[in-house]
Amino acid sequence: MDIHKHEGQPRISGRQLSYVAFAVIVIAYLAIIQFGGRLIAGWSNEDDTLTTRGVIFTMVIPLGLALIFTYGVIAALGWWRPVLKDDRPVNRWVWVVPAILLVAILVGIDYSALAEKGWLFVLVLLIATQFVGWGEEGMFRGIGVTMLRNHGLREGQVALWSSLIFGAVHLSNVFGHGASAVPQAIIVSLAGYFFYLTRRVSGSNALNSVLHGLFDFALISGSIILLDQTSYVGAFAPILAYPIIAIVLLVKRHKIEPSQPTDDQTIASST
């Protein structure tokens, strides 16, 4: 990605957010999920996600609270437009990124195993994973990207740091998964870049939020929640999506940014 694109963009309207303030917001967000989730799970006497009730208490409620917190912060900052809309497009071929993610999702979902769980379980799990998608994308591709842009970073730097921050915060999973959280954080950083590009090519924070939730839904249905299922070969599809997209982006890395500013960008830079 050309890191010299989009320089001189005007600051957004609304409140300003320092790096330290953003870090505090992220820590509060993680505390709601990690520690609030454990308190709710302990109170409900639920410690797994194999049942509908378990998904509600261990996922839906804490993730729902984190989602409310995220969009409450957005409202308090007055950042609805810059969080939900993205006015810095990329070349149209970048649509290949969400397209590959969607194919991986459709192949990765274990439909037969989910059918055995019943429609209510599937619905609750779908809601829980959408809470993940909209919460994390709102926090990191929404608030995070907006904050970095507002500090004057070039777009390449915004892409890099927003993705690294996204990966780093997943190190908090060390409390539940031990050392395996480290490679997960590295992979998540890569995923963060894919969702960042999806945000830019789609022009909003909606598609990346939906795809993020569905991607987690596919991963969970194929390998995490349904522990009693037989091996499902489609579960490898979401995993294979990472190197495929990475190779495509590596080959075409110099053709991500538009060669000329768009009309919208020219207008924005002159106002």
PDB file of C-alpha atoms in Angstrom:
ATOM      1  CA  MET A   1       0.000   0.000   0.000  1.00  0.00           C
ATOM      2  CA  ASP A   2       1.260   3.490  -0.880  1.00  0.00           C
ATOM      3  CA  ILE A   3       1.636   5.154   2.510  1.00  0.00           C
ATOM      4  CA  HIS A   4       1.776   8.640   0.964  1.00  0.00           C
ATOM      5  CA  LYS A   5      -1.843   8.665  -0.143  1.00  0.00           C
ATOM      6  CA  HIS A   6      -4.540  10.720   1.568  1.00  0.00           C
ATOM      7  CA  GLU A   7      -2.199  13.201   3.245  1.00  0.00           C
ATOM      8  CA  GLY A   8      -3.658  16.557   4.260  1.00  0.00           C
ATOM      9  CA  GLN A   9      -7.132  15.260   5.024  1.00  0.00           C
ATOM     10  CA  PRO A  10      -9.103  17.556   7.338  1.00  0.00           C
ATOM     11  CA  ARG A  11      -9.757  16.493  10.900  1.00  0.00           C
ATOM     12  CA  ILE A  12     -13.135  15.059  11.664  1.00  0.00           C
ATOM     13  CA  SER A  13     -15.827  16.909  13.561  1.00  0.00           C
ATOM     14  CA  GLY A  14     -16.715  15.898  17.109  1.00  0.00           C
ATOM     15  CA  ARG A  15     -14.514  15.349  20.112  1.00  0.00           C
ATOM     16  CA  GLN A  16     -10.802  14.607  19.865  1.00  0.00           C
ATOM     17  CA  LEU A  17      -9.381  11.354  21.237  1.00  0.00           C
ATOM     18  CA  SER A  18      -5.809  10.934  22.448  1.00  0.00           C
ATOM     19  CA  TYR A  19      -3.851   7.693  22.150  1.00  0.00           C
ATOM     20  CA  VAL A  20      -4.012   7.237  25.927  1.00  0.00           C
ATOM     21  CA  ALA A  21      -7.771   7.797  25.997  1.00  0.00           C
ATOM     22  CA  PHE A  22      -8.221   5.249  23.217  1.00  0.00           C
ATOM     23  CA  ALA A  23      -6.106   2.747  25.165  1.00  0.00           C
ATOM     24  CA  VAL A  24      -8.325   3.267  28.235  1.00  0.00           C
ATOM     25  CA  ILE A  25     -11.445   2.716  26.103  1.00  0.00           C
ATOM     26  CA  VAL A  26     -10.009  -0.499  24.656  1.00  0.00           C
ATOM     27  CA  ILE A  27      -9.047  -1.785  28.123  1.00  0.00           C
ATOM     28  CA  ALA A  28     -12.574  -1.082  29.367  1.00  0.00           C
ATOM     29  CA  TYR A  29     -13.989  -2.899  26.332  1.00  0.00           C
ATOM     30  CA  LEU A  30     -11.795  -5.938  27.014  1.00  0.00           C
ATOM     31  CA  ALA A  31     -12.653  -5.890  30.722  1.00  0.00           C
ATOM     32  CA  ILE A  32     -16.351  -6.092  29.911  1.00  0.00           C
ATOM     33  CA  ILE A  33     -15.780  -9.152  27.730  1.00  0.00           C
ATOM     34  CA  GLN A  34     -13.084 -10.980  29.680  1.00  0.00           C
ATOM     35  CA  PHE A  35     -13.886 -10.270  33.314  1.00  0.00           C
ATOM     36  CA  GLY A  36     -17.538  -9.324  32.966  1.00  0.00           C
ATOM     37  CA  GLY A  37     -18.055 -12.463  30.922  1.00  0.00           C
ATOM     38  CA  ARG A  38     -16.490 -14.612  33.642  1.00  0.00           C
ATOM     39  CA  LEU A  39     -18.638 -13.002  36.330  1.00  0.00           C
ATOM     40  CA  ILE A  40     -21.813 -13.540  34.318  1.00  0.00           C
ATOM     41  CA  ALA A  41     -20.841 -17.112  33.499  1.00  0.00           C
ATOM     42  CA  GLY A  42     -20.087 -17.832  37.163  1.00  0.00           C
ATOM     43  CA  TRP A  43     -23.331 -16.273  38.321  1.00  0.00           C
ATOM     44  CA  SER A  44     -25.321 -18.339  35.815  1.00  0.00           C
ATOM     45  CA  ASN A  45     -23.330 -21.504  36.537  1.00  0.00           C
ATOM     46  CA  GLU A  46     -22.517 -21.817  32.829  1.00  0.00           C
ATOM     47  CA  ASP A  47     -18.956 -22.390  31.695  1.00  0.00           C
ATOM     48  CA  ASP A  48     -19.275 -23.718  28.135  1.00  0.00           C
ATOM     49  CA  THR A  49     -20.932 -22.896  24.820  1.00  0.00           C
ATOM     50  CA  LEU A  50     -22.372 -26.302  24.001  1.00  0.00           C
ATOM     51  CA  THR A  51     -25.935 -25.314  24.855  1.00  0.00           C
ATOM     52  CA  THR A  52     -28.218 -22.425  23.946  1.00  0.00           C
ATOM     53  CA  ARG A  53     -28.252 -21.235  27.553  1.00  0.00           C
ATOM     54  CA  GLY A  54     -24.475 -21.456  27.672  1.00  0.00           C
ATOM     55  CA  VAL A  55     -24.088 -19.304  24.550  1.00  0.00           C
ATOM     56  CA  ILE A  56     -26.469 -16.711  25.994  1.00  0.00           C
ATOM     57  CA  PHE A  57     -24.614 -16.323  29.290  1.00  0.00           C
ATOM     58  CA  THR A  58     -21.023 -16.783  28.103  1.00  0.00           C
ATOM     59  CA  MET A  59     -21.305 -14.903  24.803  1.00  0.00           C
ATOM     60  CA  VAL A  60     -24.486 -12.960  24.075  1.00  0.00           C
ATOM     61  CA  ILE A  61     -24.755 -11.033  27.344  1.00  0.00           C
ATOM     62  CA  PRO A  62     -21.093  -9.948  27.796  1.00  0.00           C
ATOM     63  CA  LEU A  63     -20.623  -9.308  24.085  1.00  0.00           C
ATOM     64  CA  GLY A  64     -23.899  -7.383  23.994  1.00  0.00           C
ATOM     65  CA  LEU A  65     -22.721  -5.197  26.864  1.00  0.00           C
ATOM     66  CA  ALA A  66     -19.415  -4.591  25.054  1.00  0.00           C
ATOM     67  CA  LEU A  67     -21.343  -3.685  21.893  1.00  0.00           C
ATOM     68  CA  ILE A  68     -23.470  -1.161  23.779  1.00  0.00           C
ATOM     69  CA  PHE A  69     -20.312   0.289  25.321  1.00  0.00           C
ATOM     70  CA  THR A  70     -18.639   0.631  21.900  1.00  0.00           C
ATOM     71  CA  TYR A  71     -21.486   2.494  20.267  1.00  0.00           C
ATOM     72  CA  GLY A  72     -22.036   4.541  23.392  1.00  0.00           C
ATOM     73  CA  VAL A  73     -18.440   5.769  23.027  1.00  0.00           C
ATOM     74  CA  ILE A  74     -19.055   6.546  19.350  1.00  0.00           C
ATOM     75  CA  ALA A  75     -22.141   8.565  20.292  1.00  0.00           C
ATOM     76  CA  ALA A  76     -20.272  10.414  23.066  1.00  0.00           C
ATOM     77  CA  LEU A  77     -17.486  11.325  20.633  1.00  0.00           C
ATOM     78  CA  GLY A  78     -19.939  12.453  17.959  1.00  0.00           C
ATOM     79  CA  TRP A  79     -18.216  10.156  15.466  1.00  0.00           C
ATOM     80  CA  TRP A  80     -21.184   8.415  13.842  1.00  0.00           C
ATOM     81  CA  ARG A  81     -20.349   9.431  10.283  1.00  0.00           C
ATOM     82  CA  PRO A  82     -16.561   8.809  10.259  1.00  0.00           C
ATOM     83  CA  VAL A  83     -17.032   5.488  12.060  1.00  0.00           C
ATOM     84  CA  LEU A  84     -19.869   4.193   9.894  1.00  0.00           C
ATOM     85  CA  LYS A  85     -18.726   5.697   6.574  1.00  0.00           C
ATOM     86  CA  ASP A  86     -15.342   5.518   4.863  1.00  0.00           C
ATOM     87  CA  ASP A  87     -14.491   8.219   2.302  1.00  0.00           C
ATOM     88  CA  ARG A  88     -11.077   6.840   1.317  1.00  0.00           C
ATOM     89  CA  PRO A  89     -11.749   4.273  -1.417  1.00  0.00           C
ATOM     90  CA  VAL A  90      -9.355   1.761  -2.885  1.00  0.00           C
ATOM     91  CA  ASN A  91      -9.249   0.244  -6.366  1.00  0.00           C
ATOM     92  CA  ARG A  92     -12.244  -1.915  -7.216  1.00  0.00           C
ATOM     93  CA  TRP A  93     -10.251  -5.137  -7.553  1.00  0.00           C
ATOM     94  CA  VAL A  94      -9.917  -5.087  -3.730  1.00  0.00           C
ATOM     95  CA  TRP A  95     -13.502  -6.453  -3.683  1.00  0.00           C
ATOM     96  CA  VAL A  96     -11.695  -9.790  -4.049  1.00  0.00           C
ATOM     97  CA  VAL A  97     -10.895  -9.597  -0.306  1.00  0.00           C
ATOM     98  CA  PRO A  98     -14.507  -9.716   0.992  1.00  0.00           C
ATOM     99  CA  ALA A  99     -15.392 -12.107  -1.867  1.00  0.00           C
ATOM    100  CA  ILE A 100     -12.811 -14.660  -0.684  1.00  0.00           C
ATOM    101  CA  LEU A 101     -13.915 -14.189   2.914  1.00  0.00           C
ATOM    102  CA  LEU A 102     -17.538 -14.840   1.914  1.00  0.00           C
ATOM    103  CA  VAL A 103     -16.643 -18.026   0.020  1.00  0.00           C
ATOM    104  CA  ALA A 104     -14.614 -19.231   3.011  1.00  0.00           C
ATOM    105  CA  ILE A 105     -17.584 -18.551   5.286  1.00  0.00           C
ATOM    106  CA  LEU A 106     -20.070 -20.424   3.098  1.00  0.00           C
ATOM    107  CA  VAL A 107     -17.744 -23.423   2.794  1.00  0.00           C
ATOM    108  CA  GLY A 108     -16.599 -23.299   6.417  1.00  0.00           C
ATOM    109  CA  ILE A 109     -20.018 -23.494   8.081  1.00  0.00           C
ATOM    110  CA  ASP A 110     -20.824 -27.031   9.224  1.00  0.00           C
ATOM    111  CA  TYR A 111     -24.494 -27.042   8.262  1.00  0.00           C
ATOM    112  CA  SER A 112     -25.244 -30.625   9.301  1.00  0.00           C
ATOM    113  CA  ALA A 113     -23.736 -30.211  12.772  1.00  0.00           C
ATOM    114  CA  LEU A 114     -25.658 -26.989  13.300  1.00  0.00           C
ATOM    115  CA  ALA A 115     -28.866 -28.674  12.168  1.00  0.00           C
ATOM    116  CA  GLU A 116     -28.415 -31.235  14.933  1.00  0.00           C
ATOM    117  CA  LYS A 117     -28.199 -28.417  17.460  1.00  0.00           C
ATOM    118  CA  GLY A 118     -31.543 -26.954  16.444  1.00  0.00           C
ATOM    119  CA  TRP A 119     -32.685 -23.591  15.081  1.00  0.00           C
ATOM    120  CA  LEU A 120     -32.701 -21.791  18.444  1.00  0.00           C
ATOM    121  CA  PHE A 121     -29.069 -22.632  19.133  1.00  0.00           C
ATOM    122  CA  VAL A 122     -28.114 -21.510  15.611  1.00  0.00           C
ATOM    123  CA  LEU A 123     -30.001 -18.230  15.985  1.00  0.00           C
ATOM    124  CA  VAL A 124     -28.446 -17.437  19.372  1.00  0.00           C
ATOM    125  CA  LEU A 125     -24.972 -18.304  18.098  1.00  0.00           C
ATOM    126  CA  LEU A 126     -25.522 -16.130  15.028  1.00  0.00           C
ATOM    127  CA  ILE A 127     -26.548 -13.204  17.245  1.00  0.00           C
ATOM    128  CA  ALA A 128     -23.524 -13.737  19.497  1.00  0.00           C
ATOM    129  CA  THR A 129     -21.071 -13.764  16.605  1.00  0.00           C
ATOM    130  CA  GLN A 130     -22.665 -10.678  15.043  1.00  0.00           C
ATOM    131  CA  PHE A 131     -22.158  -8.955  18.393  1.00  0.00           C
ATOM    132  CA  VAL A 132     -18.480  -9.867  18.045  1.00  0.00           C
ATOM    133  CA  GLY A 133     -18.318  -8.546  14.503  1.00  0.00           C
ATOM    134  CA  TRP A 134     -20.101  -5.257  15.093  1.00  0.00           C
ATOM    135  CA  GLY A 135     -18.374  -4.706  18.445  1.00  0.00           C
ATOM    136  CA  GLU A 136     -14.809  -5.341  17.298  1.00  0.00           C
ATOM    137  CA  GLU A 137     -15.227  -3.588  13.964  1.00  0.00           C
ATOM    138  CA  GLY A 138     -16.872  -0.636  15.683  1.00  0.00           C
ATOM    139  CA  MET A 139     -14.026  -0.431  18.170  1.00  0.00           C
ATOM    140  CA  PHE A 140     -10.994  -1.080  15.957  1.00  0.00           C
ATOM    141  CA  ARG A 141     -11.960  -0.319  12.335  1.00  0.00           C
ATOM    142  CA  GLY A 142     -14.397   2.346  13.526  1.00  0.00           C
ATOM    143  CA  ILE A 143     -13.054   4.235  16.538  1.00  0.00           C
ATOM    144  CA  GLY A 144      -9.461   3.065  16.068  1.00  0.00           C
ATOM    145  CA  VAL A 145      -9.138   3.960  12.387  1.00  0.00           C
ATOM    146  CA  THR A 146     -10.908   7.287  12.904  1.00  0.00           C
ATOM    147  CA  MET A 147      -8.661   8.166  15.836  1.00  0.00           C
ATOM    148  CA  LEU A 148      -5.471   7.338  13.901  1.00  0.00           C
ATOM    149  CA  ARG A 149      -6.601   9.338  10.877  1.00  0.00           C
ATOM    150  CA  ASN A 150      -7.492  12.260  13.087  1.00  0.00           C
ATOM    151  CA  HIS A 151      -3.929  12.266  14.443  1.00  0.00           C
ATOM    152  CA  GLY A 152      -2.672  12.859  10.910  1.00  0.00           C
ATOM    153  CA  LEU A 153      -1.257   9.401  10.161  1.00  0.00           C
ATOM    154  CA  ARG A 154      -0.896   8.434   6.508  1.00  0.00           C
ATOM    155  CA  GLU A 155      -3.265   5.741   5.366  1.00  0.00           C
ATOM    156  CA  GLY A 156      -0.580   3.056   5.252  1.00  0.00           C
ATOM    157  CA  GLN A 157       0.239   3.823   8.870  1.00  0.00           C
ATOM    158  CA  VAL A 158      -3.449   3.710   9.779  1.00  0.00           C
ATOM    159  CA  ALA A 159      -3.712   0.268   8.174  1.00  0.00           C
ATOM    160  CA  LEU A 160      -0.594  -0.987   9.955  1.00  0.00           C
ATOM    161  CA  TRP A 161      -1.278   0.323  13.444  1.00  0.00           C
ATOM    162  CA  SER A 162      -5.003  -0.421  13.518  1.00  0.00           C
ATOM    163  CA  SER A 163      -4.242  -4.019  12.513  1.00  0.00           C
ATOM    164  CA  LEU A 164      -1.415  -4.428  15.035  1.00  0.00           C
ATOM    165  CA  ILE A 165      -3.552  -2.982  17.831  1.00  0.00           C
ATOM    166  CA  PHE A 166      -6.347  -5.371  16.895  1.00  0.00           C
ATOM    167  CA  GLY A 167      -3.971  -8.313  17.102  1.00  0.00           C
ATOM    168  CA  ALA A 168      -2.330  -7.132  20.316  1.00  0.00           C
ATOM    169  CA  VAL A 169      -5.585  -6.857  22.246  1.00  0.00           C
ATOM    170  CA  HIS A 170      -6.288 -10.509  21.492  1.00  0.00           C
ATOM    171  CA  LEU A 171      -3.319 -11.335  23.703  1.00  0.00           C
ATOM    172  CA  SER A 172      -5.868 -10.914  26.502  1.00  0.00           C
ATOM    173  CA  ASN A 173      -7.046 -14.404  25.510  1.00  0.00           C
ATOM    174  CA  VAL A 174      -3.951 -15.676  27.324  1.00  0.00           C
ATOM    175  CA  PHE A 175      -6.162 -15.758  30.441  1.00  0.00           C
ATOM    176  CA  GLY A 176      -8.257 -18.517  28.906  1.00  0.00           C
ATOM    177  CA  HIS A 177      -6.062 -20.110  26.239  1.00  0.00           C
ATOM    178  CA  GLY A 178      -2.524 -19.730  27.519  1.00  0.00           C
ATOM    179  CA  ALA A 179       0.407 -19.387  25.114  1.00  0.00           C
ATOM    180  CA  SER A 180      -1.772 -20.249  22.110  1.00  0.00           C
ATOM    181  CA  ALA A 181      -3.047 -16.672  22.309  1.00  0.00           C
ATOM    182  CA  VAL A 182       0.262 -15.435  20.834  1.00  0.00           C
ATOM    183  CA  PRO A 183       0.000 -17.020  17.354  1.00  0.00           C
ATOM    184  CA  GLN A 184      -3.695 -16.183  17.423  1.00  0.00           C
ATOM    185  CA  ALA A 185      -2.840 -12.516  17.915  1.00  0.00           C
ATOM    186  CA  ILE A 186      -0.534 -12.607  14.887  1.00  0.00           C
ATOM    187  CA  ILE A 187      -3.226 -14.168  12.701  1.00  0.00           C
ATOM    188  CA  VAL A 188      -5.819 -11.723  14.007  1.00  0.00           C
ATOM    189  CA  SER A 189      -3.577  -8.807  12.984  1.00  0.00           C
ATOM    190  CA  LEU A 190      -3.660 -10.128   9.427  1.00  0.00           C
ATOM    191  CA  ALA A 191      -7.436 -10.503   9.609  1.00  0.00           C
ATOM    192  CA  GLY A 192      -7.639  -6.923  10.859  1.00  0.00           C
ATOM    193  CA  TYR A 193      -5.974  -5.728   7.663  1.00  0.00           C
ATOM    194  CA  PHE A 194      -8.434  -7.731   5.548  1.00  0.00           C
ATOM    195  CA  PHE A 195     -11.390  -6.168   7.380  1.00  0.00           C
ATOM    196  CA  TYR A 196      -9.785  -2.724   7.054  1.00  0.00           C
ATOM    197  CA  LEU A 197      -9.610  -3.157   3.269  1.00  0.00           C
ATOM    198  CA  THR A 198     -13.201  -4.419   3.233  1.00  0.00           C
ATOM    199  CA  ARG A 199     -14.246  -1.245   5.055  1.00  0.00           C
ATOM    200  CA  ARG A 200     -12.506   0.933   2.495  1.00  0.00           C
ATOM    201  CA  VAL A 201     -13.640  -0.868  -0.646  1.00  0.00           C
ATOM    202  CA  SER A 202     -17.263  -0.993   0.556  1.00  0.00           C
ATOM    203  CA  GLY A 203     -17.236   2.594   1.795  1.00  0.00           C
ATOM    204  CA  SER A 204     -18.717   1.783   5.193  1.00  0.00           C
ATOM    205  CA  ASN A 205     -18.141  -0.161   8.399  1.00  0.00           C
ATOM    206  CA  ALA A 206     -21.128  -2.449   7.807  1.00  0.00           C
ATOM    207  CA  LEU A 207     -19.884  -5.124   5.402  1.00  0.00           C
ATOM    208  CA  ASN A 208     -16.708  -5.810   7.390  1.00  0.00           C
ATOM    209  CA  SER A 209     -18.798  -6.030  10.581  1.00  0.00           C
ATOM    210  CA  VAL A 210     -21.217  -8.565   9.087  1.00  0.00           C
ATOM    211  CA  LEU A 211     -18.433 -10.621   7.481  1.00  0.00           C
ATOM    212  CA  HIS A 212     -16.411 -10.568  10.714  1.00  0.00           C
ATOM    213  CA  GLY A 213     -19.355 -12.002  12.629  1.00  0.00           C
ATOM    214  CA  LEU A 214     -20.095 -14.623   9.975  1.00  0.00           C
ATOM    215  CA  PHE A 215     -16.423 -15.591   9.805  1.00  0.00           C
ATOM    216  CA  ASP A 216     -16.423 -16.291  13.543  1.00  0.00           C
ATOM    217  CA  PHE A 217     -19.724 -18.135  13.143  1.00  0.00           C
ATOM    218  CA  ALA A 218     -18.130 -20.403  10.533  1.00  0.00           C
ATOM    219  CA  LEU A 219     -15.051 -21.023  12.670  1.00  0.00           C
ATOM    220  CA  ILE A 220     -17.138 -21.853  15.724  1.00  0.00           C
ATOM    221  CA  SER A 221     -19.541 -24.130  13.878  1.00  0.00           C
ATOM    222  CA  GLY A 222     -16.666 -26.053  12.328  1.00  0.00           C
ATOM    223  CA  SER A 223     -14.233 -26.454  15.182  1.00  0.00           C
ATOM    224  CA  ILE A 224     -14.872 -24.752  18.511  1.00  0.00           C
ATOM    225  CA  ILE A 225     -18.379 -25.113  19.923  1.00  0.00           C
ATOM    226  CA  LEU A 226     -19.586 -28.356  18.405  1.00  0.00           C
ATOM    227  CA  LEU A 227     -16.992 -30.499  20.100  1.00  0.00           C
ATOM    228  CA  ASP A 228     -18.903 -33.735  19.686  1.00  0.00           C
ATOM    229  CA  GLN A 229     -19.124 -33.518  15.899  1.00  0.00           C
ATOM    230  CA  THR A 230     -17.138 -35.622  13.467  1.00  0.00           C
ATOM    231  CA  SER A 231     -14.274 -33.990  11.597  1.00  0.00           C
ATOM    232  CA  TYR A 232     -15.531 -31.460   9.063  1.00  0.00           C
ATOM    233  CA  VAL A 233     -13.188 -30.839   6.150  1.00  0.00           C
ATOM    234  CA  GLY A 234     -14.838 -27.495   5.348  1.00  0.00           C
ATOM    235  CA  ALA A 235     -13.495 -26.115   8.628  1.00  0.00           C
ATOM    236  CA  PHE A 236     -10.170 -25.558   6.855  1.00  0.00           C
ATOM    237  CA  ALA A 237     -11.697 -23.082   4.387  1.00  0.00           C
ATOM    238  CA  PRO A 238     -11.580 -20.032   6.726  1.00  0.00           C
ATOM    239  CA  ILE A 239      -8.006 -20.920   7.638  1.00  0.00           C
ATOM    240  CA  LEU A 240      -6.941 -21.217   3.983  1.00  0.00           C
ATOM    241  CA  ALA A 241      -8.525 -17.854   3.226  1.00  0.00           C
ATOM    242  CA  TYR A 242      -5.726 -16.083   5.116  1.00  0.00           C
ATOM    243  CA  PRO A 243      -2.757 -17.187   2.953  1.00  0.00           C
ATOM    244  CA  ILE A 244      -4.804 -16.873  -0.250  1.00  0.00           C
ATOM    245  CA  ILE A 245      -5.761 -13.262   0.461  1.00  0.00           C
ATOM    246  CA  ALA A 246      -2.266 -12.485   1.742  1.00  0.00           C
ATOM    247  CA  ILE A 247      -0.672 -13.741  -1.483  1.00  0.00           C
ATOM    248  CA  VAL A 248      -3.105 -11.748  -3.646  1.00  0.00           C
ATOM    249  CA  LEU A 249      -2.422  -8.577  -1.671  1.00  0.00           C
ATOM    250  CA  LEU A 250       1.326  -9.136  -1.741  1.00  0.00           C
ATOM    251  CA  VAL A 251       1.321  -9.484  -5.522  1.00  0.00           C
ATOM    252  CA  LYS A 252      -0.926  -6.451  -6.071  1.00  0.00           C
ATOM    253  CA  ARG A 253       0.226  -4.348  -3.122  1.00  0.00           C
ATOM    254  CA  HIS A 254       1.187  -1.406  -5.349  1.00  0.00           C
ATOM    255  CA  LYS A 255      -2.258  -1.299  -6.961  1.00  0.00           C
ATOM    256  CA  ILE A 256      -4.419  -1.000  -3.852  1.00  0.00           C
ATOM    257  CA  GLU A 257      -4.643   2.787  -3.769  1.00  0.00           C
ATOM    258  CA  PRO A 258      -6.302   4.715  -6.625  1.00  0.00           C
ATOM    259  CA  SER A 259      -3.743   6.238  -8.987  1.00  0.00           C
ATOM    260  CA  GLN A 260      -5.563   9.577  -8.907  1.00  0.00           C
ATOM    261  CA  PRO A 261      -7.650  11.198  -6.139  1.00  0.00           C
ATOM    262  CA  THR A 262     -11.366  10.688  -6.566  1.00  0.00           C
ATOM    263  CA  ASP A 263     -13.780  13.604  -6.815  1.00  0.00           C
ATOM    264  CA  ASP A 264     -14.898  12.993  -3.239  1.00  0.00           C
ATOM    265  CA  GLN A 265     -11.307  13.177  -2.023  1.00  0.00           C
ATOM    266  CA  THR A 266     -10.661  16.400  -3.954  1.00  0.00           C
ATOM    267  CA  ILE A 267     -13.759  17.995  -2.460  1.00  0.00           C
ATOM    268  CA  ALA A 268     -12.878  16.792   1.051  1.00  0.00           C
ATOM    269  CA  SER A 269      -9.338  18.173   0.855  1.00  0.00           C
ATOM    270  CA  SER A 270     -10.555  21.571  -0.331  1.00  0.00           C
ATOM    271  CA  THR A 271     -13.178  22.096   2.413  1.00  0.00           C
TER     272      THR A 271
END
